[in-house]
Amino acid sequence: MPHQLKEQALFIADAHYPHHGDMFLELLKKIENQTIQTPQLFLMGDIFDLLFGHNNYIKTFSLQAIERIQKLSRSIEIIYLEGNHDFCLKEIFPNVKVYSRKEQPIHYKLKNQDIYLAHGDLYQTGFGYNLYSTLLRNKTTLTLLKPFQKQIINHRMRKLKTKKICGDFIHYQKRFDAIRNHYPKNALIIEGHFHQAVVYKNYISLPSLACQGEVGVIENAEMIFKKL
Ligand SMILES: [Mn+2]
């Protein structure tokens, strides 16, 4: 039985924390002090610009946000779909329902409507990308890389900090149609990853918190985008 999406469910996608501002941290604070009330928080991937498990050094860049999610996950339901920048998260967030790329998409219902959720990098990515993500999201690889971790992570974080991640995705129709082909025609697909904040046929490309500064919210059984 698929789970139900709840009224006022909140979808945060592509915050790319700790770069691109403090909006993600502010949102977590507001949820914690109940300025924003939600029964169900979906973290749709690339919430962190770089975070993975089995490594303590990478956590030092995002400690405040990590601790807030850990704390919040003891009081509300948090579902975390790993992205291409944040993975192997189960050991970091034991009380969060974490879904790796391999475990996506996840099937939900919104009343009678079938909903499929994924970060957005499941299909149409190519062999190289698939191999790269399988290798990188592997405990052994992460352990082997440990002696070089500071250099690799510092270098990566420096690059990511200045990377331009916002912009219009030209010809997104073709890509979104290709993704849509993997799903039942009458289902609704909700993904992040593309930073577009558009609804195209039955495909919802969520806003990126880093780019549009918006989140998705379920109101009257429909997904709307808004600033909080
Ligand atoms: Mn992504």
Short mmCIF file of C-alpha atoms and ligand atoms in Angstrom, two decimals:
data_model
loop_
_atom_site.label_atom_id
_atom_site.label_comp_id
_atom_site.label_asym_id
_atom_site.label_seq_id
_atom_site.Cartn_x
_atom_site.Cartn_y
_atom_site.Cartn_z
CA MET A 1 0.00 0.00 0.00
CA PRO A 2 1.42 3.38 -0.97
CA HIS A 3 1.59 6.04 1.71
CA GLN A 4 -0.59 9.11 1.64
CA LEU A 5 0.64 12.62 0.99
CA LYS A 6 -0.75 14.76 3.76
CA GLU A 7 -2.36 18.16 3.60
CA GLN A 8 0.32 20.84 4.24
CA ALA A 9 3.10 18.41 3.34
CA LEU A 10 6.19 20.49 2.61
CA PHE A 11 8.65 19.83 -0.21
CA ILE A 12 12.12 21.34 -0.04
CA ALA A 13 14.37 20.67 -3.02
CA ASP A 14 17.88 21.64 -4.06
CA ALA A 15 18.84 24.01 -1.24
CA HIS A 16 22.51 23.21 -1.93
CA TYR A 17 23.38 24.20 1.65
CA PRO A 18 25.75 25.62 2.99
CA HIS A 19 26.32 27.61 -0.20
CA HIS A 20 23.65 29.90 -1.67
CA GLY A 21 22.55 31.48 1.62
CA ASP A 22 20.93 30.52 4.91
CA MET A 23 17.35 30.06 3.77
CA PHE A 24 17.39 26.32 4.45
CA LEU A 25 18.57 26.81 8.03
CA GLU A 26 15.94 29.52 8.58
CA LEU A 27 13.21 27.20 7.27
CA LEU A 28 14.27 24.43 9.64
CA LYS A 29 14.15 26.89 12.55
CA LYS A 30 10.63 27.99 11.59
CA ILE A 31 9.46 24.38 11.42
CA GLU A 32 11.09 23.69 14.76
CA ASN A 33 9.40 26.65 16.51
CA GLN A 34 6.18 25.90 14.60
CA THR A 35 5.98 29.22 12.77
CA ILE A 36 5.58 26.84 9.85
CA GLN A 37 3.43 23.82 10.61
CA THR A 38 3.72 20.68 8.60
CA PRO A 39 2.99 17.03 9.37
CA GLN A 40 5.28 15.72 6.66
CA LEU A 41 8.54 17.14 5.39
CA PHE A 42 9.99 15.93 2.11
CA LEU A 43 13.64 16.70 1.48
CA MET A 44 13.89 16.05 -2.24
CA GLY A 45 17.66 15.80 -2.65
CA ASP A 46 20.62 18.11 -3.18
CA ILE A 47 19.57 19.69 0.09
CA PHE A 48 23.28 19.82 0.84
CA ASP A 49 25.79 20.94 -1.74
CA LEU A 50 27.95 18.05 -0.56
CA LEU A 51 27.14 15.57 2.20
CA PHE A 52 27.62 11.84 2.52
CA GLY A 53 27.88 9.27 5.27
CA HIS A 54 30.88 7.37 6.63
CA ASN A 55 32.88 10.58 6.82
CA ASN A 56 33.15 13.06 9.67
CA TYR A 57 35.03 15.83 7.88
CA ILE A 58 32.29 16.59 5.34
CA LYS A 59 29.82 17.05 8.20
CA THR A 60 31.82 19.96 9.62
CA PHE A 61 30.66 22.21 6.75
CA SER A 62 26.97 21.79 7.54
CA LEU A 63 26.80 20.87 11.21
CA GLN A 64 23.96 23.21 12.22
CA ALA A 65 21.62 22.00 9.50
CA ILE A 66 22.49 18.35 10.14
CA GLU A 67 21.75 18.66 13.85
CA ARG A 68 18.47 20.45 13.20
CA ILE A 69 17.27 17.72 10.86
CA GLN A 70 18.28 15.08 13.39
CA LYS A 71 16.35 16.84 16.14
CA LEU A 72 13.31 17.59 13.99
CA SER A 73 13.11 13.99 12.79
CA ARG A 74 12.24 12.94 16.32
CA SER A 75 9.07 15.06 16.31
CA ILE A 76 7.80 15.11 12.70
CA GLU A 77 7.86 12.71 9.78
CA ILE A 78 10.78 13.46 7.48
CA ILE A 79 11.27 11.70 4.16
CA TYR A 80 14.63 12.29 2.47
CA LEU A 81 15.21 11.36 -1.16
CA GLU A 82 18.94 11.36 -1.73
CA GLY A 83 20.24 13.49 -4.58
CA ASN A 84 23.46 13.51 -6.55
CA HIS A 85 25.08 15.85 -4.01
CA ASP A 86 23.85 14.11 -0.84
CA PHE A 87 23.93 10.35 -0.39
CA CYS A 88 24.70 7.48 2.02
CA LEU A 89 22.69 9.46 4.54
CA LYS A 90 21.01 6.67 6.50
CA GLU A 91 23.74 6.60 9.13
CA ILE A 92 23.61 10.39 9.57
CA PHE A 93 19.81 10.57 9.88
CA PRO A 94 18.65 7.39 11.65
CA ASN A 95 15.13 8.73 12.33
CA VAL A 96 14.56 10.01 8.81
CA LYS A 97 13.08 7.79 6.11
CA VAL A 98 15.99 7.97 3.70
CA TYR A 99 15.63 6.66 0.13
CA SER A 100 18.77 6.13 -1.92
CA ARG A 101 18.75 6.65 -5.69
CA LYS A 102 18.34 2.89 -6.11
CA GLU A 103 15.21 2.92 -3.92
CA GLN A 104 13.56 5.70 -5.90
CA PRO A 105 10.99 6.50 -7.19
CA ILE A 106 8.70 6.21 -4.19
CA HIS A 107 5.02 5.70 -4.68
CA TYR A 108 2.53 7.86 -2.79
CA LYS A 109 -1.14 8.66 -3.07
CA LEU A 110 -2.78 12.05 -2.91
CA LYS A 111 -6.37 11.03 -2.32
CA ASN A 112 -6.84 8.70 -5.34
CA GLN A 113 -4.10 10.21 -7.45
CA ASP A 114 -0.92 8.14 -7.89
CA ILE A 115 2.19 10.14 -7.13
CA TYR A 116 5.79 9.17 -7.87
CA LEU A 117 8.60 11.00 -6.12
CA ALA A 118 12.27 11.00 -7.08
CA HIS A 119 15.16 13.40 -6.88
CA GLY A 120 15.27 13.67 -10.67
CA ASP A 121 18.47 11.95 -11.81
CA LEU A 122 17.05 8.43 -12.24
CA TYR A 123 16.49 8.28 -15.98
CA GLN A 124 18.14 9.63 -19.14
CA THR A 125 21.50 10.03 -17.44
CA GLY A 126 23.73 7.68 -19.43
CA PHE A 127 26.08 4.83 -18.56
CA GLY A 128 28.96 7.00 -17.32
CA TYR A 129 26.77 8.82 -14.84
CA ASN A 130 25.25 5.59 -13.56
CA LEU A 131 28.65 3.99 -13.02
CA TYR A 132 29.97 7.14 -11.35
CA SER A 133 27.04 7.40 -8.98
CA THR A 134 27.10 3.70 -8.06
CA LEU A 135 30.83 3.86 -7.29
CA LEU A 136 30.64 7.11 -5.38
CA ARG A 137 27.64 6.07 -3.31
CA ASN A 138 29.45 3.06 -1.99
CA LYS A 139 30.81 2.62 1.52
CA THR A 140 34.02 0.95 0.32
CA THR A 141 34.82 3.76 -2.10
CA LEU A 142 34.19 6.34 0.59
CA THR A 143 36.44 4.44 3.02
CA LEU A 144 39.23 4.05 0.45
CA LEU A 145 39.16 7.78 -0.26
CA LYS A 146 39.54 8.68 3.41
CA PRO A 147 43.32 9.27 3.46
CA PHE A 148 42.81 11.99 0.82
CA GLN A 149 39.56 13.29 2.20
CA LYS A 150 40.58 16.79 3.30
CA GLN A 151 42.20 17.65 -0.03
CA ILE A 152 39.40 16.17 -2.11
CA ILE A 153 36.60 17.66 -0.04
CA ASN A 154 38.19 21.12 0.29
CA HIS A 155 38.78 21.22 -3.45
CA ARG A 156 35.24 20.08 -4.21
CA MET A 157 33.67 22.54 -1.77
CA ARG A 158 35.69 25.44 -3.22
CA LYS A 159 34.47 24.58 -6.72
CA LEU A 160 30.87 24.12 -5.62
CA LYS A 161 30.79 27.42 -3.75
CA THR A 162 31.14 29.45 -6.95
CA LYS A 163 29.25 27.10 -9.27
CA LYS A 164 26.31 28.69 -11.07
CA ILE A 165 23.36 26.40 -10.48
CA CYS A 166 20.39 28.56 -11.46
CA GLY A 167 19.10 29.18 -14.94
CA ASP A 168 16.42 28.26 -17.41
CA PHE A 169 16.59 24.74 -18.74
CA ILE A 170 16.10 25.26 -22.47
CA HIS A 171 14.02 22.56 -24.17
CA TYR A 172 13.09 20.96 -20.87
CA GLN A 173 10.01 19.49 -22.59
CA LYS A 174 12.10 16.82 -24.31
CA ARG A 175 13.84 15.76 -21.10
CA PHE A 176 10.64 15.79 -19.06
CA ASP A 177 8.78 13.79 -21.72
CA ALA A 178 11.57 11.19 -21.65
CA ILE A 179 11.18 10.89 -17.87
CA ARG A 180 7.38 10.77 -18.15
CA ASN A 181 7.68 7.73 -20.43
CA HIS A 182 8.87 5.67 -17.45
CA TYR A 183 5.64 6.23 -15.52
CA PRO A 184 1.94 5.43 -15.85
CA LYS A 185 0.19 8.09 -17.93
CA ASN A 186 -2.28 9.07 -15.22
CA ALA A 187 0.30 9.42 -12.43
CA LEU A 188 1.74 12.66 -11.14
CA ILE A 189 5.54 12.84 -11.04
CA ILE A 190 7.25 15.17 -8.58
CA GLU A 191 10.99 15.80 -8.80
CA GLY A 192 13.68 18.31 -7.95
CA HIS A 193 17.14 18.37 -9.56
CA PHE A 194 16.33 20.69 -12.49
CA HIS A 195 15.71 23.89 -10.44
CA GLN A 196 12.87 24.93 -12.76
CA ALA A 197 9.69 25.50 -10.73
CA VAL A 198 7.43 24.50 -13.62
CA VAL A 199 4.51 22.17 -14.11
CA TYR A 200 4.66 20.43 -17.48
CA LYS A 201 1.79 18.04 -18.27
CA ASN A 202 1.81 15.53 -15.33
CA TYR A 203 5.41 16.39 -14.37
CA ILE A 204 6.17 18.80 -11.53
CA SER A 205 9.69 20.20 -11.52
CA LEU A 206 10.00 21.62 -8.02
CA PRO A 207 11.52 25.01 -7.31
CA SER A 208 15.05 24.99 -5.98
CA LEU A 209 15.28 26.67 -2.59
CA ALA A 210 18.66 28.06 -3.67
CA CYS A 211 17.34 29.49 -6.96
CA GLN A 212 13.68 30.51 -6.67
CA GLY A 213 13.64 30.60 -2.87
CA GLU A 214 10.40 28.63 -2.95
CA VAL A 215 9.10 25.34 -1.62
CA GLY A 216 6.24 23.07 -2.66
CA VAL A 217 3.22 22.72 -0.37
CA ILE A 218 0.16 20.48 -0.61
CA GLU A 219 -2.89 22.71 -0.21
CA ASN A 220 -6.43 21.51 -0.92
CA ALA A 221 -4.94 18.32 -2.36
CA GLU A 222 -2.84 20.23 -4.89
CA MET A 223 0.81 21.11 -5.13
CA ILE A 224 1.53 24.81 -5.04
CA PHE A 225 4.86 26.64 -5.01
CA LYS A 226 5.44 29.40 -2.51
CA LYS A 227 7.93 31.43 -0.50
CA LEU A 228 7.81 30.81 3.25
MN MN B 1 20.50 17.13 -8.39
#
